[in-house]
Amino acid sequence: MTTNTKDPVIRLCGIRNQFGSHVVHDGLDLDVYRGEILGVVGGSGTGKSVLLRSIAGLQTPTAGEIEVLGTNVRTATEDQRQALERRWGVMFQDGALFSSLNVRENVEVPMRSVPGLDPELRRQMADLKISLSGLPYLAGDKFPSELSGGMRKRAGLARALALDPEIVFLDEPTAGLDPIGAAEFDTLTRQLSDTMGLTVFIVTHDLDTLHAICDRIAVLAEKKVLVTGTMAEMMQVDHPWVHEYFHGPRARAAMDAIPTKTKTNPDNKGD
């Protein structure tokens, strides 16, 4: 598989996640490189979201090391943790917005951790993030219950972008969206990665997303990252699950829908 000479911004070594007697990950290793869009796939129960939560400090592994942007997540002090969390953003499934806050107030939540930030400036920054997420300006005054599923996802993305992060974690960002909405979200993700220099970690099962915007793919199987590489390299993997996933009917349909893959090389963003 592809060997990347860039410095990793996320390094996982020997990760073990266990819930009671159930072992989800055992000896999992993974590097994520600056500026890439990495798609994480795997069968049901392989712990894709658990892995995301482990990196973001929301789930504590029973063993292993996690380093993000040069900081050891597991041994960091509270001050180091807070500083690190300002350098990443997380978009959960369906946005995970606070129902009692409007969109603008939801986006402002991470900003409230910044000492001395003027409320009016905070409001203006929130409006900018709302605009960057592709939502209309008036959406800032709406509550989550007043938004469609696609709009809630974009509002969740706006909140993830609130502090101008270096890394964004996206958990199933296109799940539940119609094909047009999913394609628009993919395009937005690629544009934001290119213009803001974001490293994007996407947990997804969407083959269209993998084909359209992911520079590399990491496959979870057998309690570890079984293989990483470009889409072209995934097509050559002989493992039964990987072969079925990337050669099945849905995979063929996704490939036919996107005949030219210009987004798979981290050093050539298709400009």
Tab-separated table of C-alpha atoms in Angstrom:
chain	number	residue	atom	x	y	z
A	1	MET	CA	0.000	0.000	0.000
A	2	THR	CA	0.959	3.675	-0.301
A	3	THR	CA	3.936	4.896	1.739
A	4	ASN	CA	3.533	8.569	2.671
A	5	THR	CA	6.652	10.532	3.548
A	6	LYS	CA	4.718	13.415	5.134
A	7	ASP	CA	4.677	13.815	8.901
A	8	PRO	CA	1.533	12.361	10.474
A	9	VAL	CA	-0.740	14.686	12.455
A	10	ILE	CA	-2.440	11.666	14.063
A	11	ARG	CA	-0.539	8.582	15.180
A	12	LEU	CA	-2.174	5.516	16.708
A	13	CYS	CA	-0.043	2.687	18.031
A	14	GLY	CA	-1.233	-0.563	19.598
A	15	ILE	CA	-4.758	0.672	20.348
A	16	ARG	CA	-7.011	-1.697	22.251
A	17	ASN	CA	-10.645	-0.820	22.883
A	18	GLN	CA	-12.581	-3.235	25.055
A	19	PHE	CA	-16.056	-3.109	26.590
A	20	GLY	CA	-16.344	-5.807	29.228
A	21	SER	CA	-15.325	-9.039	27.541
A	22	HIS	CA	-15.965	-7.620	24.064
A	23	VAL	CA	-12.762	-6.538	22.312
A	24	VAL	CA	-13.386	-4.052	19.483
A	25	HIS	CA	-9.786	-3.143	18.587
A	26	ASP	CA	-6.596	-4.993	19.421
A	27	GLY	CA	-3.167	-3.806	18.302
A	28	LEU	CA	-4.581	-1.151	15.979
A	29	ASP	CA	-2.046	1.138	14.255
A	30	LEU	CA	-2.802	4.092	11.984
A	31	ASP	CA	-1.136	7.293	10.751
A	32	VAL	CA	-3.117	10.222	9.321
A	33	TYR	CA	-1.194	12.818	7.311
A	34	ARG	CA	-1.587	16.580	7.241
A	35	GLY	CA	-3.947	17.877	4.573
A	36	GLU	CA	-5.366	14.525	3.512
A	37	ILE	CA	-8.946	13.311	3.512
A	38	LEU	CA	-8.921	9.834	5.045
A	39	GLY	CA	-11.995	7.641	4.742
A	40	VAL	CA	-12.435	4.959	7.423
A	41	VAL	CA	-14.590	1.984	6.458
A	42	GLY	CA	-15.409	-1.402	7.919
A	43	GLY	CA	-18.197	-3.837	8.536
A	44	SER	CA	-20.798	-3.489	11.268
A	45	GLY	CA	-19.221	-3.784	14.716
A	46	THR	CA	-15.662	-3.029	13.609
A	47	GLY	CA	-15.596	0.094	15.782
A	48	LYS	CA	-15.360	2.925	13.246
A	49	SER	CA	-17.074	5.470	15.487
A	50	VAL	CA	-15.298	4.065	18.547
A	51	LEU	CA	-12.001	4.775	16.815
A	52	LEU	CA	-13.033	8.362	16.047
A	53	ARG	CA	-14.137	8.892	19.633
A	54	SER	CA	-10.850	7.453	20.902
A	55	ILE	CA	-8.795	9.910	18.883
A	56	ALA	CA	-10.987	12.827	19.931
A	57	GLY	CA	-10.642	11.901	23.599
A	58	LEU	CA	-14.269	10.889	24.060
A	59	GLN	CA	-13.415	7.224	24.611
A	60	THR	CA	-10.386	6.005	26.554
A	61	PRO	CA	-8.674	2.923	25.081
A	62	THR	CA	-7.568	0.200	27.468
A	63	ALA	CA	-4.121	0.151	25.853
A	64	GLY	CA	-2.045	1.901	23.218
A	65	GLU	CA	-0.822	5.389	22.393
A	66	ILE	CA	-2.631	8.239	20.622
A	67	GLU	CA	-0.694	11.289	19.480
A	68	VAL	CA	-2.464	14.212	17.812
A	69	LEU	CA	-0.554	17.253	16.571
A	70	GLY	CA	2.429	16.225	18.666
A	71	THR	CA	0.471	15.803	21.919
A	72	ASN	CA	-0.066	12.459	23.644
A	73	VAL	CA	-3.829	12.444	24.127
A	74	ARG	CA	-3.805	9.863	26.910
A	75	THR	CA	-1.198	11.559	29.114
A	76	ALA	CA	-1.934	15.218	28.360
A	77	THR	CA	-2.636	17.611	31.222
A	78	GLU	CA	-5.983	19.374	31.363
A	79	ASP	CA	-4.450	22.554	29.920
A	80	GLN	CA	-2.809	20.587	27.117
A	81	ARG	CA	-6.104	18.835	26.392
A	82	GLN	CA	-8.013	22.093	26.174
A	83	ALA	CA	-5.404	23.597	23.866
A	84	LEU	CA	-5.512	20.501	21.654
A	85	GLU	CA	-9.307	20.404	21.471
A	86	ARG	CA	-9.266	23.927	20.039
A	87	ARG	CA	-7.241	22.562	17.117
A	88	TRP	CA	-9.810	19.991	16.038
A	89	GLY	CA	-13.537	19.924	15.392
A	90	VAL	CA	-16.005	17.040	15.468
A	91	MET	CA	-19.214	16.623	13.482
A	92	PHE	CA	-21.360	13.836	14.896
A	93	GLN	CA	-24.106	11.954	13.099
A	94	ASP	CA	-27.148	14.164	12.434
A	95	GLY	CA	-25.211	17.150	13.802
A	96	ALA	CA	-25.829	16.408	17.520
A	97	LEU	CA	-26.990	19.992	18.037
A	98	PHE	CA	-28.347	21.418	21.279
A	99	SER	CA	-32.101	21.538	20.710
A	100	SER	CA	-32.614	24.552	22.996
A	101	LEU	CA	-30.127	26.721	21.054
A	102	ASN	CA	-30.511	28.157	17.583
A	103	VAL	CA	-27.913	27.392	14.916
A	104	ARG	CA	-25.814	30.492	15.624
A	105	GLU	CA	-25.782	29.768	19.353
A	106	ASN	CA	-24.795	26.155	18.641
A	107	VAL	CA	-21.866	27.315	16.535
A	108	GLU	CA	-20.835	29.762	19.264
A	109	VAL	CA	-20.578	27.002	21.904
A	110	PRO	CA	-16.916	26.083	21.201
A	111	MET	CA	-16.017	29.767	21.007
A	112	ARG	CA	-17.164	30.335	24.580
A	113	SER	CA	-14.065	28.467	25.750
A	114	VAL	CA	-11.857	31.238	24.333
A	115	PRO	CA	-11.129	33.784	27.082
A	116	GLY	CA	-11.950	37.416	26.355
A	117	LEU	CA	-13.687	36.839	23.017
A	118	ASP	CA	-16.080	39.725	22.422
A	119	PRO	CA	-19.724	38.545	22.086
A	120	GLU	CA	-20.293	40.564	18.917
A	121	LEU	CA	-17.136	39.160	17.331
A	122	ARG	CA	-18.224	35.687	18.386
A	123	ARG	CA	-21.560	36.245	16.657
A	124	GLN	CA	-19.864	37.450	13.479
A	125	MET	CA	-17.513	34.476	13.484
A	126	ALA	CA	-20.455	32.106	13.920
A	127	ASP	CA	-22.228	33.689	10.954
A	128	LEU	CA	-19.080	33.204	8.870
A	129	LYS	CA	-18.907	29.498	9.762
A	130	ILE	CA	-22.600	29.117	8.949
A	131	SER	CA	-21.928	30.628	5.548
A	132	LEU	CA	-18.887	28.387	4.991
A	133	SER	CA	-21.029	25.329	5.701
A	134	GLY	CA	-23.337	26.230	2.841
A	135	LEU	CA	-26.312	27.274	4.941
A	136	PRO	CA	-28.292	30.440	4.120
A	137	TYR	CA	-27.656	33.385	6.428
A	138	LEU	CA	-31.168	33.215	7.937
A	139	ALA	CA	-30.496	29.658	9.127
A	140	GLY	CA	-28.566	31.098	12.051
A	141	ASP	CA	-31.803	32.092	13.763
A	142	LYS	CA	-33.461	28.691	13.317
A	143	PHE	CA	-33.609	25.907	15.879
A	144	PRO	CA	-32.560	22.339	15.036
A	145	SER	CA	-36.200	21.187	14.964
A	146	GLU	CA	-36.830	23.673	12.153
A	147	LEU	CA	-34.059	22.274	9.935
A	148	SER	CA	-34.011	19.424	7.468
A	149	GLY	CA	-31.611	16.538	8.077
A	150	GLY	CA	-29.154	17.924	5.547
A	151	MET	CA	-29.260	21.376	7.116
A	152	ARG	CA	-28.643	19.926	10.585
A	153	LYS	CA	-25.551	18.182	9.251
A	154	ARG	CA	-24.278	21.447	7.794
A	155	ALA	CA	-24.970	23.217	11.072
A	156	GLY	CA	-22.967	20.494	12.825
A	157	LEU	CA	-20.155	21.081	10.351
A	158	ALA	CA	-20.289	24.835	11.012
A	159	ARG	CA	-19.869	24.137	14.736
A	160	ALA	CA	-16.948	21.795	13.999
A	161	LEU	CA	-15.296	24.669	12.088
A	162	ALA	CA	-15.956	27.217	14.841
A	163	LEU	CA	-12.354	27.553	16.052
A	164	ASP	CA	-10.618	27.262	12.659
A	165	PRO	CA	-9.396	23.726	13.392
A	166	GLU	CA	-6.526	21.922	11.734
A	167	ILE	CA	-8.329	18.572	11.886
A	168	VAL	CA	-12.018	17.814	11.380
A	169	PHE	CA	-13.625	14.502	12.340
A	170	LEU	CA	-16.800	13.619	10.423
A	171	ASP	CA	-18.953	10.689	11.588
A	172	GLU	CA	-21.124	9.355	8.745
A	173	PRO	CA	-21.639	12.845	7.274
A	174	THR	CA	-23.749	11.728	4.293
A	175	ALA	CA	-25.843	9.065	6.053
A	176	GLY	CA	-29.541	9.665	5.457
A	177	LEU	CA	-29.010	12.257	2.732
A	178	ASP	CA	-30.457	11.920	-0.754
A	179	PRO	CA	-27.869	11.397	-3.534
A	180	ILE	CA	-27.833	15.069	-4.543
A	181	GLY	CA	-27.456	16.280	-0.957
A	182	ALA	CA	-24.718	13.723	-0.293
A	183	ALA	CA	-22.809	14.775	-3.421
A	184	GLU	CA	-23.083	18.434	-2.412
A	185	PHE	CA	-21.739	17.637	1.061
A	186	ASP	CA	-18.825	15.733	-0.470
A	187	THR	CA	-18.002	18.681	-2.713
A	188	LEU	CA	-18.180	21.075	0.247
A	189	THR	CA	-15.847	18.848	2.272
A	190	ARG	CA	-13.291	18.781	-0.535
A	191	GLN	CA	-13.481	22.557	-0.989
A	192	LEU	CA	-13.043	23.220	2.729
A	193	SER	CA	-10.100	20.835	2.903
A	194	ASP	CA	-8.417	22.577	-0.018
A	195	THR	CA	-9.099	26.186	0.995
A	196	MET	CA	-8.551	25.826	4.758
A	197	GLY	CA	-5.793	23.209	4.645
A	198	LEU	CA	-7.861	20.836	6.762
A	199	THR	CA	-6.985	17.270	7.581
A	200	VAL	CA	-10.297	15.373	7.399
A	201	PHE	CA	-10.990	12.048	9.137
A	202	ILE	CA	-14.248	10.605	7.775
A	203	VAL	CA	-16.046	7.577	9.141
A	204	THR	CA	-18.309	6.506	6.298
A	205	HIS	CA	-19.935	3.632	4.471
A	206	ASP	CA	-20.666	5.806	1.421
A	207	LEU	CA	-18.782	4.456	-1.581
A	208	ASP	CA	-19.517	7.622	-3.552
A	209	THR	CA	-17.710	9.647	-0.876
A	210	LEU	CA	-14.725	7.295	-0.970
A	211	HIS	CA	-14.473	7.569	-4.745
A	212	ALA	CA	-15.136	11.302	-4.973
A	213	ILE	CA	-13.017	12.941	-2.286
A	214	CYS	CA	-10.905	10.557	-0.184
A	215	ASP	CA	-7.160	10.654	-0.732
A	216	ARG	CA	-6.689	7.419	1.222
A	217	ILE	CA	-8.886	4.749	2.758
A	218	ALA	CA	-8.344	2.779	5.970
A	219	VAL	CA	-10.196	-0.524	6.314
A	220	LEU	CA	-11.102	-1.796	9.783
A	221	ALA	CA	-11.303	-5.578	10.024
A	222	GLU	CA	-10.095	-8.296	12.369
A	223	LYS	CA	-9.916	-5.747	15.253
A	224	LYS	CA	-7.295	-3.594	13.522
A	225	VAL	CA	-6.610	-1.410	10.510
A	226	LEU	CA	-6.276	-4.208	8.004
A	227	VAL	CA	-5.017	-2.078	5.119
A	228	THR	CA	-4.657	1.560	4.023
A	229	GLY	CA	-4.216	2.985	0.551
A	230	THR	CA	-5.785	4.808	-2.352
A	231	MET	CA	-8.978	3.672	-4.021
A	232	ALA	CA	-6.936	2.135	-6.827
A	233	GLU	CA	-4.956	0.146	-4.271
A	234	MET	CA	-8.123	-0.998	-2.488
A	235	MET	CA	-9.266	-2.568	-5.754
A	236	GLN	CA	-6.228	-4.858	-5.643
A	237	VAL	CA	-6.639	-6.117	-2.066
A	238	ASP	CA	-7.321	-9.856	-1.906
A	239	HIS	CA	-9.048	-9.981	1.514
A	240	PRO	CA	-12.625	-11.383	1.130
A	241	TRP	CA	-14.463	-8.526	2.868
A	242	VAL	CA	-12.380	-5.821	1.179
A	243	HIS	CA	-12.848	-7.434	-2.219
A	244	GLU	CA	-16.607	-7.740	-1.793
A	245	TYR	CA	-16.913	-4.172	-0.510
A	246	PHE	CA	-14.945	-2.565	-3.320
A	247	HIS	CA	-16.103	-4.869	-6.127
A	248	GLY	CA	-19.770	-5.385	-5.238
A	249	PRO	CA	-22.744	-3.934	-7.157
A	250	ARG	CA	-22.819	-0.682	-5.179
A	251	ALA	CA	-19.095	-0.220	-5.641
A	252	ARG	CA	-19.437	-0.678	-9.390
A	253	ALA	CA	-22.287	1.832	-9.486
A	254	ALA	CA	-20.211	4.371	-7.547
A	255	MET	CA	-17.271	3.850	-9.878
A	256	ASP	CA	-19.445	4.293	-12.963
A	257	ALA	CA	-20.926	7.503	-11.531
A	258	ILE	CA	-17.480	9.084	-11.126
A	259	PRO	CA	-15.450	8.059	-14.185
A	260	THR	CA	-12.431	10.275	-13.519
A	261	LYS	CA	-10.759	10.113	-10.119
A	262	THR	CA	-8.591	13.196	-9.730
A	263	LYS	CA	-8.922	13.403	-5.948
A	264	THR	CA	-7.014	10.354	-4.799
A	265	ASN	CA	-3.507	11.809	-4.755
A	266	PRO	CA	-2.799	13.960	-1.683
A	267	ASP	CA	-0.212	15.919	-3.684
A	268	ASN	CA	-2.644	16.670	-6.533
A	269	LYS	CA	-5.901	18.103	-5.318
A	270	GLY	CA	-7.326	18.289	-8.815
A	271	ASP	CA	-6.807	22.013	-9.241
